[in-house]
Short mmCIF file of C-alpha atoms and ligand atoms in Angstrom, two decimals:
data_model
loop_
_atom_site.label_atom_id
_atom_site.label_comp_id
_atom_site.label_asym_id
_atom_site.label_seq_id
_atom_site.Cartn_x
_atom_site.Cartn_y
_atom_site.Cartn_z
CA MET A 1 0.00 0.00 0.00
CA THR A 2 1.27 3.49 -0.84
CA VAL A 3 2.17 5.58 2.19
CA HIS A 4 0.70 9.08 2.04
CA ARG A 5 3.39 11.79 2.27
CA ASP A 6 3.37 15.46 3.03
CA ILE A 7 5.22 16.43 -0.17
CA ALA A 8 6.19 14.52 -3.32
CA VAL A 9 8.85 15.90 -5.67
CA ILE A 10 9.01 14.52 -9.22
CA GLY A 11 12.61 14.84 -10.49
CA ALA A 12 15.91 14.39 -8.64
CA GLY A 13 17.94 16.86 -10.70
CA PRO A 14 19.49 19.95 -9.08
CA SER A 15 16.13 21.77 -8.84
CA GLY A 16 14.17 18.88 -7.28
CA LEU A 17 17.03 18.00 -4.92
CA SER A 18 17.49 21.56 -3.68
CA ALA A 19 13.73 21.90 -3.12
CA ALA A 20 13.53 18.55 -1.29
CA ARG A 21 16.62 19.26 0.82
CA THR A 22 15.21 22.60 1.99
CA LEU A 23 11.77 21.14 2.72
CA ALA A 24 13.21 18.16 4.61
CA ALA A 25 15.45 20.51 6.62
CA ALA A 26 12.29 22.41 7.60
CA GLY A 27 10.88 19.17 9.02
CA ARG A 28 8.59 18.22 6.14
CA ASP A 29 7.98 14.63 5.16
CA VAL A 30 9.27 14.52 1.56
CA VAL A 31 9.65 11.79 -1.04
CA VAL A 32 11.52 12.35 -4.33
CA ILE A 33 10.73 10.20 -7.36
CA ASP A 34 13.00 9.91 -10.41
CA LYS A 35 12.92 7.75 -13.50
CA GLY A 36 16.75 7.57 -13.68
CA ARG A 37 19.05 4.99 -12.08
CA GLY A 38 20.32 7.54 -9.59
CA PRO A 39 19.79 11.19 -8.67
CA GLY A 40 21.35 14.01 -10.69
CA GLY A 41 19.41 14.51 -13.91
CA ARG A 42 21.62 16.32 -16.40
CA LEU A 43 24.28 16.84 -13.68
CA SER A 44 25.53 13.32 -14.14
CA THR A 45 28.29 10.86 -14.89
CA ARG A 46 28.19 7.74 -17.03
CA ARG A 47 30.56 4.84 -17.55
CA GLY A 48 32.04 4.59 -21.04
CA PRO A 49 32.38 1.18 -22.79
CA GLU A 50 35.66 0.45 -20.97
CA GLY A 51 34.46 1.45 -17.53
CA VAL A 52 35.99 4.95 -17.66
CA ARG A 53 33.64 7.45 -16.03
CA LEU A 54 32.72 10.54 -18.06
CA ASP A 55 30.69 13.63 -17.10
CA HIS A 56 28.42 13.51 -20.11
CA GLY A 57 25.97 16.26 -19.07
CA CYS A 58 26.80 19.45 -17.20
CA GLN A 59 30.50 20.31 -17.69
CA PHE A 60 31.02 22.72 -14.81
CA ILE A 61 28.66 24.20 -12.28
CA THR A 62 27.74 27.64 -13.46
CA LEU A 63 26.52 29.95 -10.73
CA LYS A 64 24.28 32.89 -11.00
CA GLN A 65 22.70 34.11 -7.84
CA ALA A 66 23.65 34.62 -4.23
CA GLN A 67 21.78 31.63 -2.80
CA SER A 68 23.42 29.07 -5.01
CA THR A 69 26.81 30.66 -4.41
CA ALA A 70 26.36 29.96 -0.68
CA LEU A 71 25.38 26.39 -1.48
CA VAL A 72 28.44 25.90 -3.62
CA GLN A 73 30.58 27.16 -0.75
CA ASP A 74 28.98 24.41 1.41
CA LEU A 75 29.82 21.90 -1.31
CA MET A 76 33.38 23.18 -1.46
CA ASP A 77 33.74 22.96 2.34
CA SER A 78 32.47 19.36 2.17
CA GLY A 79 35.12 18.47 -0.44
CA VAL A 80 32.46 17.52 -2.99
CA ILE A 81 33.55 20.08 -5.55
CA ALA A 82 36.91 21.40 -6.65
CA ARG A 83 38.00 24.15 -8.99
CA TRP A 84 38.93 23.30 -12.56
CA ASP A 85 41.13 25.74 -14.43
CA PRO A 86 41.67 24.20 -17.85
CA GLN A 87 44.05 25.60 -20.44
CA SER A 88 42.19 26.51 -23.57
CA GLY A 89 43.09 25.19 -27.00
CA LYS A 90 41.84 28.51 -28.32
CA ASP A 91 41.39 31.96 -26.90
CA SER A 92 37.69 31.73 -27.53
CA VAL A 93 36.79 29.90 -24.29
CA LYS A 94 34.99 32.46 -22.17
CA LYS A 95 34.74 31.70 -18.51
CA PRO A 96 31.30 32.69 -17.29
CA PHE A 97 30.52 35.30 -14.68
CA ALA A 98 34.18 36.37 -14.46
CA GLU A 99 35.01 33.30 -12.37
CA PRO A 100 38.71 32.51 -12.52
CA ASP A 101 38.01 28.76 -12.61
CA TRP A 102 35.08 26.42 -12.67
CA PRO A 103 33.52 24.34 -9.86
CA ILE A 104 33.14 20.66 -10.74
CA GLY A 105 32.15 17.58 -8.75
CA VAL A 106 34.96 15.31 -7.54
CA PRO A 107 35.81 12.55 -8.22
CA THR A 108 32.92 12.83 -10.71
CA MET A 109 30.05 15.23 -11.32
CA SER A 110 27.61 12.77 -9.78
CA ALA A 111 29.22 13.40 -6.37
CA VAL A 112 27.25 16.66 -6.28
CA PRO A 113 23.73 15.21 -6.55
CA LYS A 114 24.78 12.43 -4.14
CA TRP A 115 25.69 15.11 -1.58
CA PHE A 116 22.33 16.83 -2.09
CA ALA A 117 20.53 13.50 -1.81
CA LYS A 118 22.05 12.51 1.54
CA GLY A 119 19.30 11.78 4.08
CA LEU A 120 16.50 12.22 1.55
CA ASP A 121 14.00 9.52 0.65
CA ILE A 122 14.60 9.13 -3.09
CA GLN A 123 12.91 6.46 -5.18
CA CYS A 124 14.79 5.99 -8.44
CA GLY A 125 13.81 3.95 -11.48
CA ALA A 126 10.19 5.14 -11.25
CA ARG A 127 8.83 7.10 -14.19
CA ILE A 128 5.69 9.06 -13.38
CA GLU A 129 3.38 8.71 -16.34
CA SER A 130 0.36 10.60 -15.04
CA ILE A 131 -0.89 12.41 -11.99
CA ARG A 132 -4.37 12.82 -10.60
CA ALA A 133 -6.01 14.78 -7.82
CA ASP A 134 -8.03 12.58 -5.51
CA GLY A 135 -9.87 14.10 -2.53
CA GLY A 136 -7.18 16.61 -1.52
CA ALA A 137 -4.28 14.28 -2.35
CA TRP A 138 -2.03 14.03 -5.39
CA GLN A 139 -1.56 10.54 -6.74
CA LEU A 140 1.49 9.85 -8.90
CA LEU A 141 1.07 6.95 -11.27
CA GLY A 142 3.67 4.83 -13.03
CA SER A 143 3.19 1.91 -15.40
CA ASP A 144 2.31 -0.43 -12.49
CA GLY A 145 -0.06 1.88 -10.63
CA ILE A 146 0.33 4.39 -7.82
CA VAL A 147 3.97 5.20 -7.00
CA ALA A 148 3.30 7.88 -4.37
CA SER A 149 0.55 9.91 -2.80
CA ALA A 150 1.07 13.36 -1.24
CA THR A 151 -0.75 16.50 -0.16
CA GLN A 152 1.63 18.85 -1.96
CA LEU A 153 3.30 18.23 -5.32
CA VAL A 154 6.52 19.71 -6.74
CA VAL A 155 7.19 19.00 -10.41
CA ALA A 156 10.93 19.52 -11.08
CA ILE A 157 11.50 18.20 -14.61
CA PRO A 158 12.17 19.89 -17.99
CA SER A 159 9.17 22.00 -19.04
CA PRO A 160 8.14 20.00 -22.14
CA GLN A 161 7.93 16.86 -19.99
CA ALA A 162 6.18 18.77 -17.21
CA ILE A 163 3.61 20.08 -19.68
CA ASP A 164 2.83 16.51 -20.78
CA LEU A 165 2.20 15.54 -17.16
CA LEU A 166 0.31 18.64 -16.09
CA ALA A 167 -1.82 19.46 -19.15
CA PRO A 168 -4.65 17.08 -18.19
CA ILE A 169 -5.08 18.78 -14.81
CA GLN A 170 -4.82 22.33 -16.20
CA PRO A 171 -2.92 24.23 -13.47
CA ASP A 172 -3.39 28.00 -13.71
CA PHE A 173 0.29 28.48 -14.74
CA LEU A 174 0.18 26.15 -17.75
CA ASP A 175 0.41 29.02 -20.30
CA ASP A 176 3.56 30.36 -18.63
CA MET A 177 5.27 26.99 -18.95
CA HIS A 178 4.88 27.13 -22.71
CA LYS A 179 7.16 30.22 -22.81
CA ALA A 180 10.27 28.13 -22.02
CA THR A 181 12.32 26.52 -24.80
CA TYR A 182 15.36 24.21 -24.88
CA ASP A 183 18.22 23.49 -27.25
CA PRO A 184 19.01 19.79 -27.74
CA ASN A 185 22.53 18.39 -27.60
CA TRP A 186 24.29 15.37 -29.08
CA THR A 187 27.25 14.55 -26.83
CA LEU A 188 30.14 12.31 -27.88
CA LEU A 189 31.92 10.16 -25.28
CA VAL A 190 35.29 8.62 -26.11
CA SER A 191 37.47 6.76 -23.68
CA ASP A 192 40.41 4.41 -23.88
CA ALA A 193 41.31 2.79 -20.58
CA ALA A 194 44.60 1.42 -21.94
CA HIS A 195 46.22 4.72 -22.90
CA GLU A 196 47.22 7.97 -21.26
CA ASN A 197 45.61 11.03 -22.72
CA PRO A 198 47.41 12.47 -25.78
CA ALA A 199 46.27 15.88 -24.42
CA PRO A 200 46.99 18.44 -27.13
CA PHE A 201 44.70 20.79 -25.13
CA GLU A 202 42.33 20.73 -22.17
CA VAL A 203 39.23 22.48 -23.51
CA MET A 204 38.34 23.88 -26.90
CA THR A 205 35.36 25.73 -28.37
CA PRO A 206 35.79 25.35 -32.15
CA ASP A 207 34.55 28.23 -34.33
CA SER A 208 33.21 25.99 -37.08
CA GLY A 209 32.20 22.40 -37.78
CA PRO A 210 29.80 20.17 -35.87
CA LEU A 211 31.49 20.47 -32.46
CA GLY A 212 30.97 23.42 -30.13
CA TRP A 213 32.74 22.23 -26.95
CA ILE A 214 35.48 19.70 -26.32
CA ALA A 215 36.75 18.76 -22.88
CA ASN A 216 39.70 16.61 -22.02
CA GLN A 217 38.30 14.76 -19.03
CA ALA A 218 41.75 13.91 -17.65
CA SER A 219 42.46 17.62 -17.14
CA LYS A 220 39.81 17.81 -14.41
CA PRO A 221 40.83 17.48 -10.76
CA GLN A 222 40.86 13.97 -9.29
CA ARG A 223 40.22 12.20 -12.62
CA PRO A 224 42.30 9.25 -13.82
CA SER A 225 44.90 10.05 -16.48
CA GLN A 226 43.36 7.61 -18.98
CA SER A 227 42.31 9.02 -22.33
CA ALA A 228 38.75 10.33 -21.98
CA TRP A 229 37.01 13.02 -24.00
CA ILE A 230 33.62 14.70 -24.06
CA ALA A 231 32.65 16.60 -27.19
CA GLN A 232 29.34 18.40 -27.60
CA ALA A 233 27.83 19.15 -31.00
CA THR A 234 26.54 22.66 -31.62
CA SER A 235 22.79 23.14 -31.19
CA GLU A 236 22.45 23.79 -34.97
CA TRP A 237 24.20 20.52 -35.88
CA THR A 238 22.22 18.63 -33.20
CA ARG A 239 18.87 19.91 -34.52
CA GLU A 240 19.83 18.89 -38.05
CA HIS A 241 20.77 15.35 -36.91
CA LEU A 242 18.39 14.96 -33.95
CA GLU A 243 16.64 11.78 -35.09
CA ARG A 244 19.70 10.02 -36.54
CA PRO A 245 20.77 6.73 -34.92
CA ALA A 246 23.30 7.26 -32.12
CA GLU A 247 25.90 5.02 -33.83
CA GLU A 248 25.94 7.22 -36.96
CA VAL A 249 26.16 10.38 -34.89
CA ALA A 250 29.05 8.91 -32.87
CA THR A 251 30.96 8.10 -36.07
CA LEU A 252 30.50 11.59 -37.51
CA LEU A 253 31.41 13.44 -34.32
CA PHE A 254 34.40 11.16 -33.68
CA GLN A 255 35.82 12.09 -37.12
CA SER A 256 35.55 15.78 -36.23
CA LEU A 257 37.16 15.22 -32.86
CA GLN A 258 40.06 13.30 -34.42
CA GLU A 259 40.70 16.20 -36.81
CA LEU A 260 40.68 18.72 -33.97
CA VAL A 261 43.02 16.76 -31.69
CA GLY A 262 45.35 15.93 -34.57
CA GLY A 263 44.43 12.20 -34.76
CA GLY A 264 45.61 9.31 -32.64
CA LEU A 265 42.52 8.87 -30.47
CA VAL A 266 41.47 5.25 -29.97
CA GLY A 267 38.53 3.79 -28.05
CA THR A 268 34.88 3.14 -28.78
CA PRO A 269 32.96 6.36 -29.40
CA THR A 270 29.34 6.54 -28.20
CA ALA A 271 26.80 9.33 -28.51
CA HIS A 272 24.17 10.47 -26.02
CA ARG A 273 21.21 12.57 -27.10
CA TRP A 274 19.95 15.19 -24.68
CA ARG A 275 16.62 16.21 -26.13
CA TYR A 276 16.30 18.98 -23.53
CA ALA A 277 19.87 20.09 -22.82
CA LEU A 278 20.19 23.84 -22.32
CA VAL A 279 17.41 26.39 -21.79
CA SER A 280 17.31 28.81 -24.72
CA GLN A 281 14.36 30.83 -23.40
CA ALA A 282 13.40 30.90 -19.71
CA VAL A 283 10.03 31.82 -18.23
CA GLY A 284 11.58 34.57 -16.11
CA GLN A 285 9.95 33.62 -12.79
CA PRO A 286 11.73 31.65 -10.01
CA CYS A 287 8.99 29.00 -9.93
CA LEU A 288 5.33 28.62 -10.84
CA VAL A 289 2.78 28.13 -8.09
CA ASP A 290 -0.87 27.05 -8.07
CA SER A 291 -1.40 27.47 -4.34
CA ALA A 292 -5.08 26.56 -4.34
CA ARG A 293 -4.13 23.14 -5.71
CA LYS A 294 -0.91 22.76 -3.71
CA LEU A 295 1.14 22.42 -6.85
CA VAL A 296 4.52 24.00 -7.69
CA ALA A 297 6.65 23.63 -10.83
CA CYS A 298 10.37 24.44 -10.91
CA GLY A 299 13.50 23.73 -12.93
CA ASP A 300 16.19 25.48 -14.95
CA TRP A 301 13.54 26.50 -17.49
CA CYS A 302 12.13 29.00 -14.95
CA LEU A 303 15.29 31.14 -14.74
CA GLY A 304 18.01 30.11 -17.22
CA PRO A 305 20.35 27.48 -18.64
CA THR A 306 22.57 26.51 -15.70
CA VAL A 307 22.72 24.39 -12.57
CA GLY A 308 22.77 27.62 -10.56
CA HIS A 309 19.44 28.63 -12.12
CA ALA A 310 17.99 25.19 -11.40
CA ILE A 311 19.12 25.28 -7.76
CA ASP A 312 17.69 28.76 -7.30
CA SER A 313 14.40 27.66 -8.82
CA GLY A 314 14.24 24.65 -6.47
CA LEU A 315 14.97 26.86 -3.47
CA ALA A 316 12.21 29.26 -4.58
CA ALA A 317 9.76 26.34 -4.87
CA ALA A 318 10.56 25.23 -1.30
CA GLU A 319 10.20 28.79 -0.01
CA ALA A 320 6.84 29.17 -1.74
CA ILE A 321 5.55 26.02 -0.01
CA LEU A 322 6.91 26.92 3.41
CA LYS A 323 5.49 30.45 3.13
CA THR A 324 2.02 29.21 2.16
CA ASP A 325 1.97 26.73 5.03
CA SER A 326 3.21 29.10 7.76
C1 FAD B 1 25.15 18.48 -22.38
C2 FAD B 1 24.84 19.44 -21.27
C3 FAD B 1 25.80 20.36 -20.84
C4 FAD B 1 25.53 21.22 -19.79
N1 FAD B 1 26.51 22.07 -19.36
C5 FAD B 1 26.29 22.84 -18.28
C6 FAD B 1 27.35 23.60 -17.71
O1 FAD B 1 28.49 23.53 -18.15
N2 FAD B 1 27.08 24.36 -16.62
C7 FAD B 1 25.84 24.38 -16.04
O2 FAD B 1 25.67 25.03 -15.01
N3 FAD B 1 24.81 23.68 -16.57
C8 FAD B 1 25.01 22.90 -17.66
N4 FAD B 1 24.00 22.14 -18.17
C9 FAD B 1 22.62 22.35 -17.69
C10 FAD B 1 22.32 21.71 -16.34
O3 FAD B 1 22.72 20.35 -16.34
C11 FAD B 1 20.82 21.84 -16.09
O4 FAD B 1 20.49 23.22 -16.13
C12 FAD B 1 20.37 21.27 -14.75
O5 FAD B 1 20.74 19.91 -14.62
C13 FAD B 1 18.85 21.39 -14.65
O6 FAD B 1 18.40 20.83 -13.45
P1 FAD B 1 16.87 20.43 -13.28
O7 FAD B 1 16.70 19.88 -11.92
O8 FAD B 1 16.03 21.61 -13.67
O9 FAD B 1 16.59 19.31 -14.40
P2 FAD B 1 17.33 17.88 -14.67
O10 FAD B 1 18.76 17.96 -14.31
O11 FAD B 1 16.97 17.53 -16.08
O12 FAD B 1 16.58 16.91 -13.69
C14 FAD B 1 15.27 16.46 -13.95
C15 FAD B 1 15.09 15.05 -13.41
O13 FAD B 1 13.71 14.66 -13.62
C16 FAD B 1 13.67 13.28 -13.96
N5 FAD B 1 12.40 13.06 -14.66
C17 FAD B 1 11.98 13.64 -15.82
N6 FAD B 1 10.73 13.21 -16.11
C18 FAD B 1 10.37 12.34 -15.14
C19 FAD B 1 9.19 11.57 -14.90
N7 FAD B 1 8.13 11.60 -15.73
N8 FAD B 1 9.15 10.76 -13.79
C20 FAD B 1 10.21 10.70 -12.94
N9 FAD B 1 11.36 11.43 -13.13
C21 FAD B 1 11.42 12.24 -14.22
C22 FAD B 1 14.91 13.07 -14.81
O14 FAD B 1 15.32 11.70 -14.80
C23 FAD B 1 15.92 13.99 -14.13
O15 FAD B 1 16.71 13.28 -13.16
C24 FAD B 1 24.24 21.22 -19.19
C25 FAD B 1 23.29 20.29 -19.62
C26 FAD B 1 23.59 19.40 -20.64
C27 FAD B 1 22.56 18.37 -21.04
#
């Protein structure tokens, strides 16, 4: 039988985790549900074919506002993040927000969501396919029936997916959600456990061709020295090739990467498609609230394209709930 909870959060990415962490710290009974194998969303790490771990989503944690800066200081004090100061293969790499170096999770990006998740009740591997309101409670349904039931619901997933879930219940903020848009991203992962990295550069943002960002994974703090590369296609190239099989995309992007590093890379290339990668147009509000129905939506799409925006949106969602209830 499903236990009724105070608050259910759908999505264990940075926004859902920061909301849940704040609500749990305020003494609320919270459950977080995620369809993935672990928490993190796009702030994540995956094993390549040879077991080498690669940060295939977020590359460095971009900050924006004061609240998330304080949180990152906590993460730094806990030893979960370190500063990465890569040498650019071109002068065109612009470091955001005048930061001298970039915060990244150590030993992998997924250390960050794991830190957020500590002490939280998180149920992974559960995709919520529909939600329904039933006598003052929200019921979250997966393919095998009810996954969770709660008085208050936080939906912390990319806006196109949130719209699919929420459209049938018509929250009063549904029109605002449609204002947000995303760019997709094809990401190439290449690793070779048997060789050291040839390392002609640490990061590069090519001016032309299919690739827009290349990172030499071994140049990050606390990573093994094995050859491991992440290369992201530009949003234009990704849109053009969005529905192509991953194997074909991997072959094409690997050719481009070989040219840019001067050849010599070995290892099995794989490609990961992020259909909703980076926010191209945000709603411009910290979170969206339907207080009469005890429903809040949050995520990077509310404020902008970075982890900092997502964290700030999650914090705003938690504040909105705590304020309404006080
Ligand atoms: C390739 C790439 C590069 C990036 N680079 C950077 C960068 O360098 N710096 C930076 O700051 N940001 C970067 N980002 C963006 C950053 O990762 C996101 O802004 C951030 O992860 C958004 O957090 P979120 O919680 O809003 O959503 P997500 O991280 O997407 O989390 C949403 C969670 O909801 C879950 N979910 C979705 N639907 C359901 C459902 N129906 N049922 C259950 N669970 C569901 C998903 O599994 C996921 O775990 C990058 C993203 C990508 C993809």
